[in-house]
Amino acid sequence: MTSDLLLQLEQKVAHAVEVIELLRLQIEELEEENIALKAEHEKWRNDLAALIKRFDQIDIPSVAVQRSQIQMKHVIPIPEEDYMSV
């Protein structure tokens, strides 16, 4: 009877050791994946920051002037007699 209990205990301990080892392997895999994801996240942040910096470097006033010049080309002139009548 005592040997049966010891055998069952030994089997449970062996099973627990197997489960612990599998969990350690999973933890290692997840840590590696986490490191890779953090690196990818940092790359995305750097790329986004560079893109925002490029947008900030665009000369907005000159773009607005160019747009107004384009719009002025499409304005239809009004004859003087239409706005000079008194």
PDB file of N, CA and C in Angstrom:
ATOM      1  N   MET A   1       0.817  -1.185   0.000  1.00  0.00           N
ATOM      2  CA  MET A   1       0.000   0.000   0.000  1.00  0.00           C
ATOM      3  C   MET A   1       0.860   1.248   0.000  1.00  0.00           C
ATOM      4  N   THR A   2       1.880   1.276   0.800  1.00  0.00           N
ATOM      5  CA  THR A   2       2.772   2.420   0.851  1.00  0.00           C
ATOM      6  C   THR A   2       3.513   2.575  -0.462  1.00  0.00           C
ATOM      7  N   SER A   3       3.912   1.477  -1.053  1.00  0.00           N
ATOM      8  CA  SER A   3       4.610   1.556  -2.335  1.00  0.00           C
ATOM      9  C   SER A   3       3.681   2.067  -3.433  1.00  0.00           C
ATOM     10  N   ASP A   4       2.388   1.737  -3.374  1.00  0.00           N
ATOM     11  CA  ASP A   4       1.420   2.259  -4.344  1.00  0.00           C
ATOM     12  C   ASP A   4       1.287   3.773  -4.208  1.00  0.00           C
ATOM     13  N   LEU A   5       1.237   4.249  -2.999  1.00  0.00           N
ATOM     14  CA  LEU A   5       1.143   5.692  -2.765  1.00  0.00           C
ATOM     15  C   LEU A   5       2.399   6.402  -3.238  1.00  0.00           C
ATOM     16  N   LEU A   6       3.541   5.809  -2.971  1.00  0.00           N
ATOM     17  CA  LEU A   6       4.801   6.405  -3.425  1.00  0.00           C
ATOM     18  C   LEU A   6       4.878   6.412  -4.946  1.00  0.00           C
ATOM     19  N   LEU A   7       4.409   5.372  -5.576  1.00  0.00           N
ATOM     20  CA  LEU A   7       4.399   5.294  -7.032  1.00  0.00           C
ATOM     21  C   LEU A   7       3.489   6.377  -7.621  1.00  0.00           C
ATOM     22  N   GLN A   8       2.301   6.555  -7.044  1.00  0.00           N
ATOM     23  CA  GLN A   8       1.381   7.594  -7.512  1.00  0.00           C
ATOM     24  C   GLN A   8       1.992   8.985  -7.321  1.00  0.00           C
ATOM     25  N   LEU A   9       2.622   9.182  -6.162  1.00  0.00           N
ATOM     26  CA  LEU A   9       3.277  10.463  -5.895  1.00  0.00           C
ATOM     27  C   LEU A   9       4.401  10.722  -6.894  1.00  0.00           C
ATOM     28  N   GLU A  10       5.176   9.696  -7.180  1.00  0.00           N
ATOM     29  CA  GLU A  10       6.266   9.819  -8.147  1.00  0.00           C
ATOM     30  C   GLU A  10       5.727  10.180  -9.526  1.00  0.00           C
ATOM     31  N   GLN A  11       4.631   9.555  -9.940  1.00  0.00           N
ATOM     32  CA  GLN A  11       4.029   9.851 -11.241  1.00  0.00           C
ATOM     33  C   GLN A  11       3.514  11.301 -11.288  1.00  0.00           C
ATOM     34  N   LYS A  12       2.906  11.727 -10.191  1.00  0.00           N
ATOM     35  CA  LYS A  12       2.392  13.104 -10.157  1.00  0.00           C
ATOM     36  C   LYS A  12       3.536  14.107 -10.187  1.00  0.00           C
ATOM     37  N   VAL A  13       4.610  13.814  -9.501  1.00  0.00           N
ATOM     38  CA  VAL A  13       5.773  14.703  -9.509  1.00  0.00           C
ATOM     39  C   VAL A  13       6.386  14.735 -10.911  1.00  0.00           C
ATOM     40  N   ALA A  14       6.507  13.603 -11.562  1.00  0.00           N
ATOM     41  CA  ALA A  14       7.065  13.543 -12.916  1.00  0.00           C
ATOM     42  C   ALA A  14       6.181  14.332 -13.884  1.00  0.00           C
ATOM     43  N   HIS A  15       4.878  14.206 -13.739  1.00  0.00           N
ATOM     44  CA  HIS A  15       3.943  14.960 -14.587  1.00  0.00           C
ATOM     45  C   HIS A  15       4.085  16.462 -14.335  1.00  0.00           C
ATOM     46  N   ALA A  16       4.188  16.839 -13.064  1.00  0.00           N
ATOM     47  CA  ALA A  16       4.349  18.254 -12.720  1.00  0.00           C
ATOM     48  C   ALA A  16       5.642  18.811 -13.311  1.00  0.00           C
ATOM     49  N   VAL A  17       6.712  18.038 -13.262  1.00  0.00           N
ATOM     50  CA  VAL A  17       7.990  18.469 -13.838  1.00  0.00           C
ATOM     51  C   VAL A  17       7.855  18.659 -15.346  1.00  0.00           C
ATOM     52  N   GLU A  18       7.163  17.757 -16.020  1.00  0.00           N
ATOM     53  CA  GLU A  18       6.933  17.888 -17.471  1.00  0.00           C
ATOM     54  C   GLU A  18       6.145  19.152 -17.782  1.00  0.00           C
ATOM     55  N   VAL A  19       5.087  19.384 -17.015  1.00  0.00           N
ATOM     56  CA  VAL A  19       4.262  20.575 -17.242  1.00  0.00           C
ATOM     57  C   VAL A  19       5.081  21.842 -17.008  1.00  0.00           C
ATOM     58  N   ILE A  20       5.877  21.862 -15.963  1.00  0.00           N
ATOM     59  CA  ILE A  20       6.721  23.020 -15.670  1.00  0.00           C
ATOM     60  C   ILE A  20       7.714  23.264 -16.800  1.00  0.00           C
ATOM     61  N   GLU A  21       8.307  22.213 -17.325  1.00  0.00           N
ATOM     62  CA  GLU A  21       9.262  22.359 -18.430  1.00  0.00           C
ATOM     63  C   GLU A  21       8.576  22.896 -19.684  1.00  0.00           C
ATOM     64  N   LEU A  22       7.393  22.384 -19.990  1.00  0.00           N
ATOM     65  CA  LEU A  22       6.637  22.903 -21.143  1.00  0.00           C
ATOM     66  C   LEU A  22       6.283  24.379 -20.952  1.00  0.00           C
ATOM     67  N   LEU A  23       5.897  24.742 -19.762  1.00  0.00           N
ATOM     68  CA  LEU A  23       5.571  26.141 -19.487  1.00  0.00           C
ATOM     69  C   LEU A  23       6.805  27.036 -19.609  1.00  0.00           C
ATOM     70  N   ARG A  24       7.952  26.543 -19.177  1.00  0.00           N
ATOM     71  CA  ARG A  24       9.198  27.308 -19.342  1.00  0.00           C
ATOM     72  C   ARG A  24       9.503  27.536 -20.817  1.00  0.00           C
ATOM     73  N   LEU A  25       9.318  26.503 -21.630  1.00  0.00           N
ATOM     74  CA  LEU A  25       9.548  26.648 -23.071  1.00  0.00           C
ATOM     75  C   LEU A  25       8.593  27.670 -23.682  1.00  0.00           C
ATOM     76  N   GLN A  26       7.338  27.614 -23.258  1.00  0.00           N
ATOM     77  CA  GLN A  26       6.367  28.585 -23.759  1.00  0.00           C
ATOM     78  C   GLN A  26       6.743  30.001 -23.342  1.00  0.00           C
ATOM     79  N   ILE A  27       7.204  30.155 -22.118  1.00  0.00           N
ATOM     80  CA  ILE A  27       7.623  31.472 -21.641  1.00  0.00           C
ATOM     81  C   ILE A  27       8.779  32.000 -22.475  1.00  0.00           C
ATOM     82  N   GLU A  28       9.755  31.142 -22.769  1.00  0.00           N
ATOM     83  CA  GLU A  28      10.889  31.554 -23.596  1.00  0.00           C
ATOM     84  C   GLU A  28      10.426  32.000 -24.981  1.00  0.00           C
ATOM     85  N   GLU A  29       9.521  31.234 -25.577  1.00  0.00           N
ATOM     86  CA  GLU A  29       8.995  31.594 -26.900  1.00  0.00           C
ATOM     87  C   GLU A  29       8.266  32.927 -26.844  1.00  0.00           C
ATOM     88  N   LEU A  30       7.455  33.109 -25.816  1.00  0.00           N
ATOM     89  CA  LEU A  30       6.702  34.357 -25.689  1.00  0.00           C
ATOM     90  C   LEU A  30       7.624  35.548 -25.436  1.00  0.00           C
ATOM     91  N   GLU A  31       8.681  35.337 -24.678  1.00  0.00           N
ATOM     92  CA  GLU A  31       9.640  36.417 -24.451  1.00  0.00           C
ATOM     93  C   GLU A  31      10.333  36.820 -25.756  1.00  0.00           C
ATOM     94  N   GLU A  32      10.706  35.821 -26.566  1.00  0.00           N
ATOM     95  CA  GLU A  32      11.329  36.114 -27.861  1.00  0.00           C
ATOM     96  C   GLU A  32      10.353  36.846 -28.776  1.00  0.00           C
ATOM     97  N   GLU A  33       9.113  36.395 -28.796  1.00  0.00           N
ATOM     98  CA  GLU A  33       8.093  37.058 -29.609  1.00  0.00           C
ATOM     99  C   GLU A  33       7.858  38.480 -29.132  1.00  0.00           C
ATOM    100  N   ASN A  34       7.857  38.670 -27.830  1.00  0.00           N
ATOM    101  CA  ASN A  34       7.662  39.992 -27.267  1.00  0.00           C
ATOM    102  C   ASN A  34       8.795  40.930 -27.681  1.00  0.00           C
ATOM    103  N   ILE A  35      10.021  40.431 -27.656  1.00  0.00           N
ATOM    104  CA  ILE A  35      11.170  41.237 -28.076  1.00  0.00           C
ATOM    105  C   ILE A  35      11.029  41.633 -29.546  1.00  0.00           C
ATOM    106  N   ALA A  36      10.630  40.673 -30.384  1.00  0.00           N
ATOM    107  CA  ALA A  36      10.453  40.957 -31.818  1.00  0.00           C
ATOM    108  C   ALA A  36       9.339  41.982 -32.038  1.00  0.00           C
ATOM    109  N   LEU A  37       8.244  41.840 -31.304  1.00  0.00           N
ATOM    110  CA  LEU A  37       7.131  42.782 -31.449  1.00  0.00           C
ATOM    111  C   LEU A  37       7.515  44.181 -30.971  1.00  0.00           C
ATOM    112  N   LYS A  38       8.284  44.242 -29.905  1.00  0.00           N
ATOM    113  CA  LYS A  38       8.745  45.557 -29.427  1.00  0.00           C
ATOM    114  C   LYS A  38       9.647  46.220 -30.461  1.00  0.00           C
ATOM    115  N   ALA A  39      10.517  45.443 -31.094  1.00  0.00           N
ATOM    116  CA  ALA A  39      11.395  45.985 -32.134  1.00  0.00           C
ATOM    117  C   ALA A  39      10.573  46.477 -33.324  1.00  0.00           C
ATOM    118  N   GLU A  40       9.579  45.691 -33.712  1.00  0.00           N
ATOM    119  CA  GLU A  40       8.713  46.096 -34.822  1.00  0.00           C
ATOM    120  C   GLU A  40       7.931  47.360 -34.465  1.00  0.00           C
ATOM    121  N   HIS A  41       7.445  47.417 -33.245  1.00  0.00           N
ATOM    122  CA  HIS A  41       6.715  48.596 -32.778  1.00  0.00           C
ATOM    123  C   HIS A  41       7.611  49.831 -32.808  1.00  0.00           C
ATOM    124  N   GLU A  42       8.841  49.680 -32.373  1.00  0.00           N
ATOM    125  CA  GLU A  42       9.782  50.805 -32.379  1.00  0.00           C
ATOM    126  C   GLU A  42      10.075  51.258 -33.809  1.00  0.00           C
ATOM    127  N   LYS A  43      10.204  50.306 -34.724  1.00  0.00           N
ATOM    128  CA  LYS A  43      10.433  50.659 -36.131  1.00  0.00           C
ATOM    129  C   LYS A  43       9.253  51.445 -36.690  1.00  0.00           C
ATOM    130  N   TRP A  44       8.029  50.980 -36.379  1.00  0.00           N
ATOM    131  CA  TRP A  44       6.837  51.698 -36.840  1.00  0.00           C
ATOM    132  C   TRP A  44       6.799  53.116 -36.258  1.00  0.00           C
ATOM    133  N   ARG A  45       7.148  53.247 -34.991  1.00  0.00           N
ATOM    134  CA  ARG A  45       7.155  54.574 -34.363  1.00  0.00           C
ATOM    135  C   ARG A  45       8.170  55.480 -35.037  1.00  0.00           C
ATOM    136  N   ASN A  46       9.363  54.945 -35.322  1.00  0.00           N
ATOM    137  CA  ASN A  46      10.394  55.744 -35.987  1.00  0.00           C
ATOM    138  C   ASN A  46       9.966  56.148 -37.394  1.00  0.00           C
ATOM    139  N   ASP A  47       9.377  55.207 -38.126  1.00  0.00           N
ATOM    140  CA  ASP A  47       8.902  55.520 -39.481  1.00  0.00           C
ATOM    141  C   ASP A  47       7.802  56.576 -39.449  1.00  0.00           C
ATOM    142  N   LEU A  48       6.898  56.442 -38.497  1.00  0.00           N
ATOM    143  CA  LEU A  48       5.811  57.414 -38.378  1.00  0.00           C
ATOM    144  C   LEU A  48       6.348  58.783 -37.989  1.00  0.00           C
ATOM    145  N   ALA A  49       7.304  58.824 -37.075  1.00  0.00           N
ATOM    146  CA  ALA A  49       7.903  60.101 -36.674  1.00  0.00           C
ATOM    147  C   ALA A  49       8.599  60.763 -37.858  1.00  0.00           C
ATOM    148  N   ALA A  50       9.288  59.970 -38.671  1.00  0.00           N
ATOM    149  CA  ALA A  50       9.959  60.511 -39.856  1.00  0.00           C
ATOM    150  C   ALA A  50       8.938  61.056 -40.856  1.00  0.00           C
ATOM    151  N   LEU A  51       7.831  60.344 -41.007  1.00  0.00           N
ATOM    152  CA  LEU A  51       6.786  60.804 -41.921  1.00  0.00           C
ATOM    153  C   LEU A  51       6.162  62.099 -41.435  1.00  0.00           C
ATOM    154  N   ILE A  52       5.888  62.190 -40.153  1.00  0.00           N
ATOM    155  CA  ILE A  52       5.324  63.420 -39.588  1.00  0.00           C
ATOM    156  C   ILE A  52       6.306  64.571 -39.758  1.00  0.00           C
ATOM    157  N   LYS A  53       7.583  64.298 -39.565  1.00  0.00           N
ATOM    158  CA  LYS A  53       8.601  65.334 -39.746  1.00  0.00           C
ATOM    159  C   LYS A  53       8.615  65.834 -41.184  1.00  0.00           C
ATOM    160  N   ARG A  54       8.451  64.920 -42.127  1.00  0.00           N
ATOM    161  CA  ARG A  54       8.397  65.339 -43.535  1.00  0.00           C
ATOM    162  C   ARG A  54       7.190  66.232 -43.799  1.00  0.00           C
ATOM    163  N   PHE A  55       6.050  65.873 -43.224  1.00  0.00           N
ATOM    164  CA  PHE A  55       4.863  66.711 -43.403  1.00  0.00           C
ATOM    165  C   PHE A  55       5.075  68.091 -42.781  1.00  0.00           C
ATOM    166  N   ASP A  56       5.748  68.125 -41.639  1.00  0.00           N
ATOM    167  CA  ASP A  56       6.014  69.402 -40.987  1.00  0.00           C
ATOM    168  C   ASP A  56       6.954  70.266 -41.809  1.00  0.00           C
ATOM    169  N   GLN A  57       7.803  69.657 -42.616  1.00  0.00           N
ATOM    170  CA  GLN A  57       8.762  70.409 -43.420  1.00  0.00           C
ATOM    171  C   GLN A  57       8.140  71.011 -44.675  1.00  0.00           C
ATOM    172  N   ILE A  58       6.934  70.596 -45.007  1.00  0.00           N
ATOM    173  CA  ILE A  58       6.279  71.147 -46.192  1.00  0.00           C
ATOM    174  C   ILE A  58       6.006  72.616 -45.938  1.00  0.00           C
ATOM    175  N   ASP A  59       6.340  73.435 -46.922  1.00  0.00           N
ATOM    176  CA  ASP A  59       6.153  74.878 -46.789  1.00  0.00           C
ATOM    177  C   ASP A  59       4.691  75.205 -47.061  1.00  0.00           C
ATOM    178  N   ILE A  60       3.883  75.238 -46.022  1.00  0.00           N
ATOM    179  CA  ILE A  60       2.443  75.418 -46.154  1.00  0.00           C
ATOM    180  C   ILE A  60       2.090  76.775 -46.764  1.00  0.00           C
ATOM    181  N   PRO A  61       2.719  77.897 -46.378  1.00  0.00           N
ATOM    182  CA  PRO A  61       2.354  79.172 -47.010  1.00  0.00           C
ATOM    183  C   PRO A  61       2.571  79.163 -48.521  1.00  0.00           C
ATOM    184  N   SER A  62       3.653  78.580 -49.009  1.00  0.00           N
ATOM    185  CA  SER A  62       3.880  78.574 -50.455  1.00  0.00           C
ATOM    186  C   SER A  62       2.854  77.696 -51.161  1.00  0.00           C
ATOM    187  N   VAL A  63       2.405  76.645 -50.504  1.00  0.00           N
ATOM    188  CA  VAL A  63       1.358  75.807 -51.084  1.00  0.00           C
ATOM    189  C   VAL A  63       0.064  76.602 -51.180  1.00  0.00           C
ATOM    190  N   ALA A  64      -0.242  77.369 -50.146  1.00  0.00           N
ATOM    191  CA  ALA A  64      -1.462  78.190 -50.167  1.00  0.00           C
ATOM    192  C   ALA A  64      -1.380  79.237 -51.267  1.00  0.00           C
ATOM    193  N   VAL A  65      -0.212  79.860 -51.460  1.00  0.00           N
ATOM    194  CA  VAL A  65      -0.037  80.854 -52.524  1.00  0.00           C
ATOM    195  C   VAL A  65      -0.221  80.186 -53.879  1.00  0.00           C
ATOM    196  N   GLN A  66       0.353  79.015 -54.063  1.00  0.00           N
ATOM    197  CA  GLN A  66       0.209  78.304 -55.329  1.00  0.00           C
ATOM    198  C   GLN A  66      -1.256  77.994 -55.599  1.00  0.00           C
ATOM    199  N   ARG A  67      -1.991  77.579 -54.581  1.00  0.00           N
ATOM    200  CA  ARG A  67      -3.410  77.284 -54.762  1.00  0.00           C
ATOM    201  C   ARG A  67      -4.189  78.532 -55.139  1.00  0.00           C
ATOM    202  N   SER A  68      -3.891  79.653 -54.483  1.00  0.00           N
ATOM    203  CA  SER A  68      -4.623  80.880 -54.799  1.00  0.00           C
ATOM    204  C   SER A  68      -4.296  81.345 -56.209  1.00  0.00           C
ATOM    205  N   GLN A  69      -3.040  81.140 -56.648  1.00  0.00           N
ATOM    206  CA  GLN A  69      -2.678  81.514 -58.015  1.00  0.00           C
ATOM    207  C   GLN A  69      -3.424  80.653 -59.019  1.00  0.00           C
ATOM    208  N   ILE A  70      -3.562  79.400 -58.731  1.00  0.00           N
ATOM    209  CA  ILE A  70      -4.305  78.502 -59.617  1.00  0.00           C
ATOM    210  C   ILE A  70      -5.766  78.920 -59.660  1.00  0.00           C
ATOM    211  N   GLN A  71      -6.317  79.240 -58.503  1.00  0.00           N
ATOM    212  CA  GLN A  71      -7.721  79.657 -58.455  1.00  0.00           C
ATOM    213  C   GLN A  71      -7.923  80.971 -59.199  1.00  0.00           C
ATOM    214  N   MET A  72      -6.961  81.896 -59.127  1.00  0.00           N
ATOM    215  CA  MET A  72      -7.081  83.192 -59.802  1.00  0.00           C
ATOM    216  C   MET A  72      -7.081  83.022 -61.317  1.00  0.00           C
ATOM    217  N   LYS A  73      -6.442  82.014 -61.828  1.00  0.00           N
ATOM    218  CA  LYS A  73      -6.431  81.782 -63.265  1.00  0.00           C
ATOM    219  C   LYS A  73      -7.821  81.416 -63.770  1.00  0.00           C
ATOM    220  N   HIS A  74      -8.655  80.874 -62.881  1.00  0.00           N
ATOM    221  CA  HIS A  74      -9.976  80.432 -63.279  1.00  0.00           C
ATOM    222  C   HIS A  74     -11.061  81.472 -63.005  1.00  0.00           C
ATOM    223  N   VAL A  75     -10.679  82.648 -62.530  1.00  0.00           N
ATOM    224  CA  VAL A  75     -11.657  83.697 -62.244  1.00  0.00           C
ATOM    225  C   VAL A  75     -12.043  84.379 -63.554  1.00  0.00           C
ATOM    226  N   ILE A  76     -13.323  84.567 -63.740  1.00  0.00           N
ATOM    227  CA  ILE A  76     -13.821  85.238 -64.943  1.00  0.00           C
ATOM    228  C   ILE A  76     -13.867  86.734 -64.668  1.00  0.00           C
ATOM    229  N   PRO A  77     -13.162  87.533 -65.486  1.00  0.00           N
ATOM    230  CA  PRO A  77     -13.156  88.984 -65.236  1.00  0.00           C
ATOM    231  C   PRO A  77     -14.540  89.597 -65.493  1.00  0.00           C
ATOM    232  N   ILE A  78     -14.902  90.548 -64.650  1.00  0.00           N
ATOM    233  CA  ILE A  78     -16.184  91.242 -64.787  1.00  0.00           C
ATOM    234  C   ILE A  78     -15.921  92.529 -65.566  1.00  0.00           C
ATOM    235  N   PRO A  79     -16.693  92.789 -66.594  1.00  0.00           N
ATOM    236  CA  PRO A  79     -16.502  94.029 -67.364  1.00  0.00           C
ATOM    237  C   PRO A  79     -16.687  95.248 -66.461  1.00  0.00           C
ATOM    238  N   GLU A  80     -15.917  96.313 -66.760  1.00  0.00           N
ATOM    239  CA  GLU A  80     -15.957  97.506 -65.911  1.00  0.00           C
ATOM    240  C   GLU A  80     -17.344  98.119 -65.846  1.00  0.00           C
ATOM    241  N   GLU A  81     -18.075  98.120 -66.929  1.00  0.00           N
ATOM    242  CA  GLU A  81     -19.385  98.749 -66.939  1.00  0.00           C
ATOM    243  C   GLU A  81     -20.351  98.074 -65.952  1.00  0.00           C
ATOM    244  N   ASP A  82     -20.111  96.816 -65.583  1.00  0.00           N
ATOM    245  CA  ASP A  82     -20.995  96.116 -64.659  1.00  0.00           C
ATOM    246  C   ASP A  82     -20.831  96.596 -63.227  1.00  0.00           C
ATOM    247  N   TYR A  83     -19.666  97.085 -62.868  1.00  0.00           N
ATOM    248  CA  TYR A  83     -19.477  97.514 -61.484  1.00  0.00           C
ATOM    249  C   TYR A  83     -19.166  98.993 -61.395  1.00  0.00           C
ATOM    250  N   MET A  84     -19.138  99.737 -62.509  1.00  0.00           N
ATOM    251  CA  MET A  84     -18.820 101.168 -62.495  1.00  0.00           C
ATOM    252  C   MET A  84     -20.062 102.024 -62.690  1.00  0.00           C
ATOM    253  N   SER A  85     -21.209 101.451 -62.834  1.00  0.00           N
ATOM    254  CA  SER A  85     -22.407 102.266 -63.097  1.00  0.00           C
ATOM    255  C   SER A  85     -22.814 103.022 -61.832  1.00  0.00           C
ATOM    256  N   VAL A  86     -23.102 104.292 -62.027  1.00  0.00           N
ATOM    257  CA  VAL A  86     -23.504 105.127 -60.897  1.00  0.00           C
ATOM    258  C   VAL A  86     -24.834 105.747 -61.203  1.00  0.00           C
TER     259      VAL A  86
END
